[in-house]
Coordinates of C-alpha atoms and ligand atoms in Angstrom, one line a residue:
M1 CA -42.9 192.9 31.2
D2 CA -42.2 195.4 28.5
F3 CA -39.1 197.4 28.5
D4 CA -38.6 200.8 26.7
D5 CA -36.8 200.8 23.4
R6 CA -33.6 202.3 24.5
R7 CA -30.6 200.3 23.9
V8 CA -28.9 198.6 26.8
D9 CA -26.3 200.6 28.1
V10 CA -23.5 198.7 29.7
G11 CA -21.4 201.8 30.6
G12 CA -21.7 201.4 34.3
V13 CA -21.2 197.7 34.3
Q14 CA -17.9 196.1 35.6
D15 CA -17.4 192.5 34.8
R16 CA -15.2 190.8 37.3
R17 CA -16.1 187.2 36.4
G18 CA -13.0 185.1 36.0
G19 CA -13.8 182.6 33.6
G20 CA -15.8 184.3 30.6
L21 CA -19.4 184.8 30.6
R22 CA -22.0 182.0 30.3
G23 CA -20.9 179.0 32.0
G24 CA -17.8 180.7 33.3
G25 CA -15.0 178.7 34.7
L26 CA -15.2 179.7 38.2
R27 CA -18.7 178.6 38.5
G28 CA -19.4 175.5 40.7
G29 CA -16.3 175.8 42.7
G30 CA -17.7 174.8 45.8
L31 CA -17.9 178.1 47.3
R32 CA -21.7 177.8 47.6
G33 CA -21.5 174.7 49.8
G34 CA -20.6 176.3 53.0
G35 CA -23.0 178.1 55.3
L36 CA -22.8 181.8 55.6
R37 CA -22.0 183.0 59.0
R38 CA -24.6 185.5 60.2
G39 CA -24.6 187.1 63.7
G40 CA -22.4 184.2 64.7
R41 CA -25.0 181.6 63.8
G42 CA -24.4 179.6 60.6
V43 CA -27.3 180.1 58.2
P44 CA -27.7 177.2 55.6
V45 CA -27.5 178.6 52.0
A46 CA -30.5 176.6 50.7
V47 CA -29.4 176.4 47.2
G48 CA -31.8 174.2 45.4
G49 CA -34.8 175.0 47.5
G50 CA -38.0 175.8 45.6
G51 CA -39.5 178.9 44.3
L52 CA -38.6 182.3 45.5
G53 CA -37.0 180.8 48.5
V54 CA -33.6 180.8 46.8
V55 CA -33.8 184.4 45.7
G56 CA -35.0 185.2 49.1
L57 CA -32.5 183.8 51.0
L58 CA -29.7 185.1 48.7
L59 CA -31.3 188.5 49.0
V60 CA -31.4 188.1 52.8
L61 CA -28.0 187.1 53.1
A62 CA -26.9 189.8 51.0
V63 CA -28.6 192.6 52.6
N64 CA -27.5 191.4 55.9
L65 CA -24.0 192.4 54.8
L66 CA -25.3 196.1 55.0
G67 CA -26.6 195.6 58.5
G68 CA -24.1 197.6 60.4
G69 CA -21.0 196.0 59.2
G70 CA -23.1 192.7 59.3
G71 CA -23.4 192.2 62.9
A72 CA -20.7 189.6 64.0
G73 CA -18.4 189.1 61.2
G74 CA -20.7 190.4 58.5
G75 CA -21.7 187.2 56.7
G76 CA -19.2 186.5 54.1
F77 CA -17.2 189.7 54.4
D78 CA -13.7 189.7 55.7
L79 CA -13.3 193.1 57.1
S80 CA -9.6 192.7 57.1
Q81 CA -9.6 192.7 53.3
V82 CA -11.0 196.3 52.8
Q83 CA -9.6 197.8 49.7
P84 CA -11.2 201.1 49.1
G85 CA -11.1 202.3 45.6
V86 CA -11.0 199.0 43.9
L87 CA -13.7 200.3 41.4
G88 CA -11.6 201.7 38.6
S89 CA -12.7 202.1 35.2
G90 CA -10.6 199.4 33.6
P91 CA -11.6 196.8 31.1
L92 CA -14.0 194.1 31.7
A93 CA -12.3 191.0 33.1
G94 CA -14.9 188.4 32.1
G95 CA -13.2 187.5 28.7
E96 CA -15.9 189.7 27.0
S97 CA -15.1 193.3 26.1
T98 CA -17.6 196.0 26.9
A99 CA -18.4 196.4 23.3
E100 CA -19.1 192.6 23.1
L101 CA -21.2 192.8 26.2
E102 CA -23.1 195.6 24.7
E103 CA -23.7 193.9 21.4
R104 CA -24.8 190.7 23.0
C105 CA -27.2 192.5 25.2
N106 CA -28.7 194.4 22.4
G107 CA -29.1 191.2 20.2
E108 CA -32.5 190.0 19.5
G109 CA -34.2 188.5 22.7
A110 CA -31.1 189.0 24.7
L111 CA -33.1 190.3 27.7
E112 CA -35.2 187.1 27.8
R113 CA -32.1 184.9 27.2
Y114 CA -29.3 186.4 29.3
A115 CA -29.9 187.0 32.9
D116 CA -27.0 189.6 33.0
C117 CA -28.5 191.5 30.1
F118 CA -31.8 191.7 31.9
V119 CA -30.2 192.8 35.1
I120 CA -28.3 195.4 33.2
K121 CA -31.5 196.6 31.4
V122 CA -33.3 196.8 34.8
S123 CA -30.4 198.8 36.2
N124 CA -30.6 201.3 33.3
E125 CA -34.4 201.7 34.0
V126 CA -33.6 202.4 37.6
D127 CA -31.0 204.9 36.8
E128 CA -33.4 206.6 34.4
V129 CA -36.2 206.8 36.9
W130 CA -34.1 208.1 39.8
T131 CA -32.2 210.5 37.7
E132 CA -35.5 212.5 37.3
E133 CA -37.3 211.3 40.3
L134 CA -34.6 211.8 43.0
P135 CA -34.0 215.5 42.4
A136 CA -37.7 216.3 42.0
A137 CA -38.7 214.6 45.0
T138 CA -35.8 215.3 47.4
G139 CA -33.6 218.1 45.7
V140 CA -30.5 215.6 45.7
D141 CA -28.8 214.8 42.5
Y142 CA -28.7 211.3 41.6
R143 CA -25.6 209.5 40.3
P144 CA -25.8 205.9 39.1
P145 CA -24.2 203.2 41.2
S146 CA -21.8 200.8 39.4
L147 CA -22.9 197.4 38.6
V148 CA -20.4 194.8 39.3
F149 CA -20.5 191.2 38.2
F150 CA -18.2 188.8 39.8
S151 CA -17.6 185.1 40.3
G152 CA -15.6 183.3 43.1
G153 CA -14.9 186.2 45.2
T154 CA -14.1 190.1 44.9
S155 CA -12.6 192.8 47.0
T156 CA -15.0 195.7 47.7
G157 CA -14.9 198.8 49.7
C158 CA -16.9 196.6 52.3
G159 CA -14.5 193.9 52.4
G160 CA -13.9 190.8 50.6
A161 CA -17.2 189.1 49.2
S162 CA -17.4 185.5 48.2
S163 CA -19.7 184.2 45.7
E164 CA -22.2 182.8 48.2
V165 CA -23.2 186.2 49.4
G166 CA -25.5 186.9 46.6
P167 CA -26.4 190.4 45.6
F168 CA -25.5 193.4 47.9
Y169 CA -24.8 197.0 47.8
C170 CA -21.5 198.4 49.1
P171 CA -21.9 202.1 50.1
P172 CA -18.1 203.1 49.9
D173 CA -18.1 201.8 46.3
E174 CA -21.5 203.0 45.5
A175 CA -21.9 199.7 43.6
I176 CA -24.3 196.8 43.3
F177 CA -22.6 193.6 43.3
L178 CA -24.1 190.4 41.7
D179 CA -22.2 187.1 41.4
L180 CA -22.5 184.8 38.5
D181 CA -24.0 181.9 40.4
F182 CA -26.8 183.9 41.3
L183 CA -27.5 185.2 37.8
D184 CA -27.3 181.5 36.6
Q185 CA -29.6 180.4 39.2
L186 CA -32.1 183.0 38.5
Q187 CA -32.1 182.0 34.9
A188 CA -32.3 178.2 35.6
Q189 CA -34.9 178.3 38.4
F190 CA -37.1 181.2 37.5
G191 CA -36.9 181.6 33.8
A192 CA -38.9 184.3 32.5
E193 CA -41.8 184.0 34.8
G194 CA -40.2 185.2 37.9
R195 CA -38.1 187.9 36.6
Y196 CA -39.9 190.7 38.0
A197 CA -38.7 189.3 41.2
T198 CA -35.2 190.0 40.0
A199 CA -36.3 193.4 39.1
Y200 CA -37.2 193.8 42.7
I201 CA -33.9 192.7 44.1
V202 CA -32.0 195.1 41.8
A203 CA -34.5 197.8 42.8
H204 CA -33.9 197.1 46.6
E205 CA -30.2 197.4 46.3
A206 CA -30.6 200.5 44.3
G207 CA -32.8 201.7 47.2
H208 CA -29.8 201.2 49.4
H209 CA -27.8 203.5 47.0
L210 CA -30.5 206.2 47.5
Q211 CA -30.0 205.9 51.1
T212 CA -26.3 206.5 50.7
L213 CA -26.9 209.3 48.2
L214 CA -29.5 211.0 50.8
G215 CA -27.1 210.3 53.7
T216 CA -29.8 208.2 55.5
E217 CA -27.4 205.2 55.5
R218 CA -24.7 207.3 57.3
Q219 CA -27.0 208.7 59.8
V220 CA -28.4 205.1 60.6
R221 CA -24.8 203.7 61.1
A222 CA -24.1 206.6 63.6
A223 CA -27.3 206.0 65.5
Q224 CA -26.6 202.4 65.4
Q225 CA -23.0 203.1 67.2
A226 CA -24.6 205.6 69.6
G227 CA -27.3 203.2 70.6
P228 CA -26.6 199.5 70.1
D229 CA -29.7 198.4 71.5
R230 CA -31.5 200.0 68.6
R231 CA -29.3 198.3 66.0
N232 CA -31.6 195.8 64.7
A233 CA -34.6 198.2 64.8
L234 CA -32.7 200.7 62.9
S235 CA -31.5 197.9 60.4
V236 CA -35.2 196.9 59.9
A237 CA -36.3 200.5 59.1
L238 CA -33.4 200.7 56.6
E239 CA -34.3 197.6 54.9
L240 CA -38.0 198.3 54.7
Q241 CA -37.1 201.7 53.3
A242 CA -35.3 200.1 50.5
D243 CA -38.3 197.8 49.9
C244 CA -40.4 200.8 49.6
Y245 CA -38.1 202.7 47.3
A246 CA -37.9 199.5 45.0
G247 CA -41.8 199.9 45.1
V248 CA -41.6 203.5 44.2
W249 CA -39.3 202.7 41.2
G250 CA -41.5 199.9 40.2
R251 CA -44.5 202.4 39.9
Q252 CA -42.5 205.2 38.4
A253 CA -40.9 202.9 35.8
D254 CA -44.4 201.5 35.0
D255 CA -45.8 205.1 34.7
R256 CA -43.1 206.4 32.7
G257 CA -42.9 203.3 30.3
N258 CA -39.4 202.3 31.5
L259 CA -40.7 199.0 32.4
S260 CA -44.4 198.3 32.0
V261 CA -45.7 195.5 34.3
T262 CA -48.8 193.6 34.7
G263 CA -50.6 192.9 37.9
A264 CA -49.3 189.3 38.0
E265 CA -45.7 190.7 37.7
V266 CA -46.3 193.3 40.6
D267 CA -47.4 190.2 42.6
Q268 CA -44.2 188.4 41.9
A269 CA -42.4 191.3 43.5
L270 CA -44.9 191.4 46.4
R271 CA -44.3 187.6 46.9
A272 CA -40.6 188.1 46.6
A273 CA -40.7 190.8 49.4
A274 CA -42.6 188.5 51.6
A275 CA -40.4 185.7 50.9
V276 CA -37.5 187.6 52.3
G277 CA -39.1 188.5 55.6
D278 CA -37.0 187.5 58.5
D279 CA -39.8 185.3 60.0
R280 CA -40.1 183.3 56.7
I281 CA -36.2 182.9 56.7
Q282 CA -36.0 182.0 60.2
Q283 CA -38.7 179.4 59.9
R284 CA -37.1 178.0 56.8
T285 CA -33.4 178.0 58.3
Q286 CA -34.0 177.6 62.0
G287 CA -37.4 176.0 62.3
R288 CA -38.2 178.9 64.7
V289 CA -38.9 182.6 64.7
D290 CA -37.1 185.1 66.9
P291 CA -38.4 188.7 66.3
E292 CA -35.4 190.0 68.5
S293 CA -32.9 189.2 66.0
W294 CA -34.8 190.5 63.0
T295 CA -32.7 192.9 60.8
H296 CA -35.1 193.2 57.8
G297 CA -38.5 192.9 58.9
S298 CA -41.2 190.5 58.7
A299 CA -42.8 189.1 55.5
E300 CA -45.9 191.2 56.1
Q301 CA -43.6 194.3 56.7
R302 CA -41.5 193.9 53.7
R303 CA -44.5 193.2 51.5
S304 CA -46.7 196.0 52.7
W305 CA -43.7 198.4 52.3
Y306 CA -43.0 197.5 48.8
E307 CA -46.8 197.8 48.1
R308 CA -46.8 201.3 49.8
G309 CA -44.0 202.4 47.6
F310 CA -45.7 200.9 44.6
T311 CA -49.1 202.4 45.4
T312 CA -48.0 205.9 46.1
G313 CA -45.1 206.2 43.7
D314 CA -43.7 208.7 46.2
P315 CA -40.4 208.4 48.1
A316 CA -41.8 210.6 50.7
A317 CA -43.9 207.9 51.7
C318 CA -41.1 205.8 52.6
D319 CA -40.5 207.2 56.1
T320 CA -39.9 203.8 57.8
F321 CA -38.2 205.7 60.6
A322 CA -41.1 207.6 61.7
R323 CA -42.5 204.8 63.7
Ligands
LIG401 ZN1 -31.3 195.5 51.8

């Protein structure tokens, strides 16, 4: 993985981590221990499971939050705590000022050393690519989402989120939320090797941001309310499109030199996309597969839509609703 030489820009980052940055105080507070409710069923949070499974599960739990208010209860979100407009432009709350964060992330080896800096840099490259590509491909202007780091829990325009939900995108806030545990876990369990899987996760969430900018998300929500029987199918199409957009970004970033990748790194993303397929997750967490309840698509669907995005580099190739 080879990033461009531009400085890491922390301008769009909000830090809501309570106890400072690395090794923060709120970490390990037990929030992780519980199962996350999803569609009325408890889904074990398999922290400590091997390989991509952990990232995969976190991602799936996270993206489930987007599934039409998250089905029953919307895993982890308490919708009674909706607080729109919480994303002000206040100072960072993590015990490190914006200037300090910027300095740390631009230090020698920072992108290898600090998961948060890596995520910020990926997010910079996501913004750079889509700032040019989105208007070119769709005529719609791009505005970057916020990137919010939190620990413990935080309020969002989608409700309150606890740390166990993993990364997610919240449309009303136009923000990608990442918890500190998740970053620590990525760092500890994947180190440098699996890092392009992390880039895929950020790019997938950014794909949801595109869907908000393009109005797709709003249309899907409306269609889901009009036809509840199609709710899951529409959710799958939305998720597969975000995977495809992630692939488009990967390809564009590689072509433009924003983030050059090797074939092995592309495979990391493909494996990550497959690992978060509903069939894989269900097999792992329930021991059986129930396609009726899918909200994100199968491993094969997710992998192949990412691949289609990466192969074509064209957002127009991501019409997952056409079939
Ligand atoms: Zn998603």
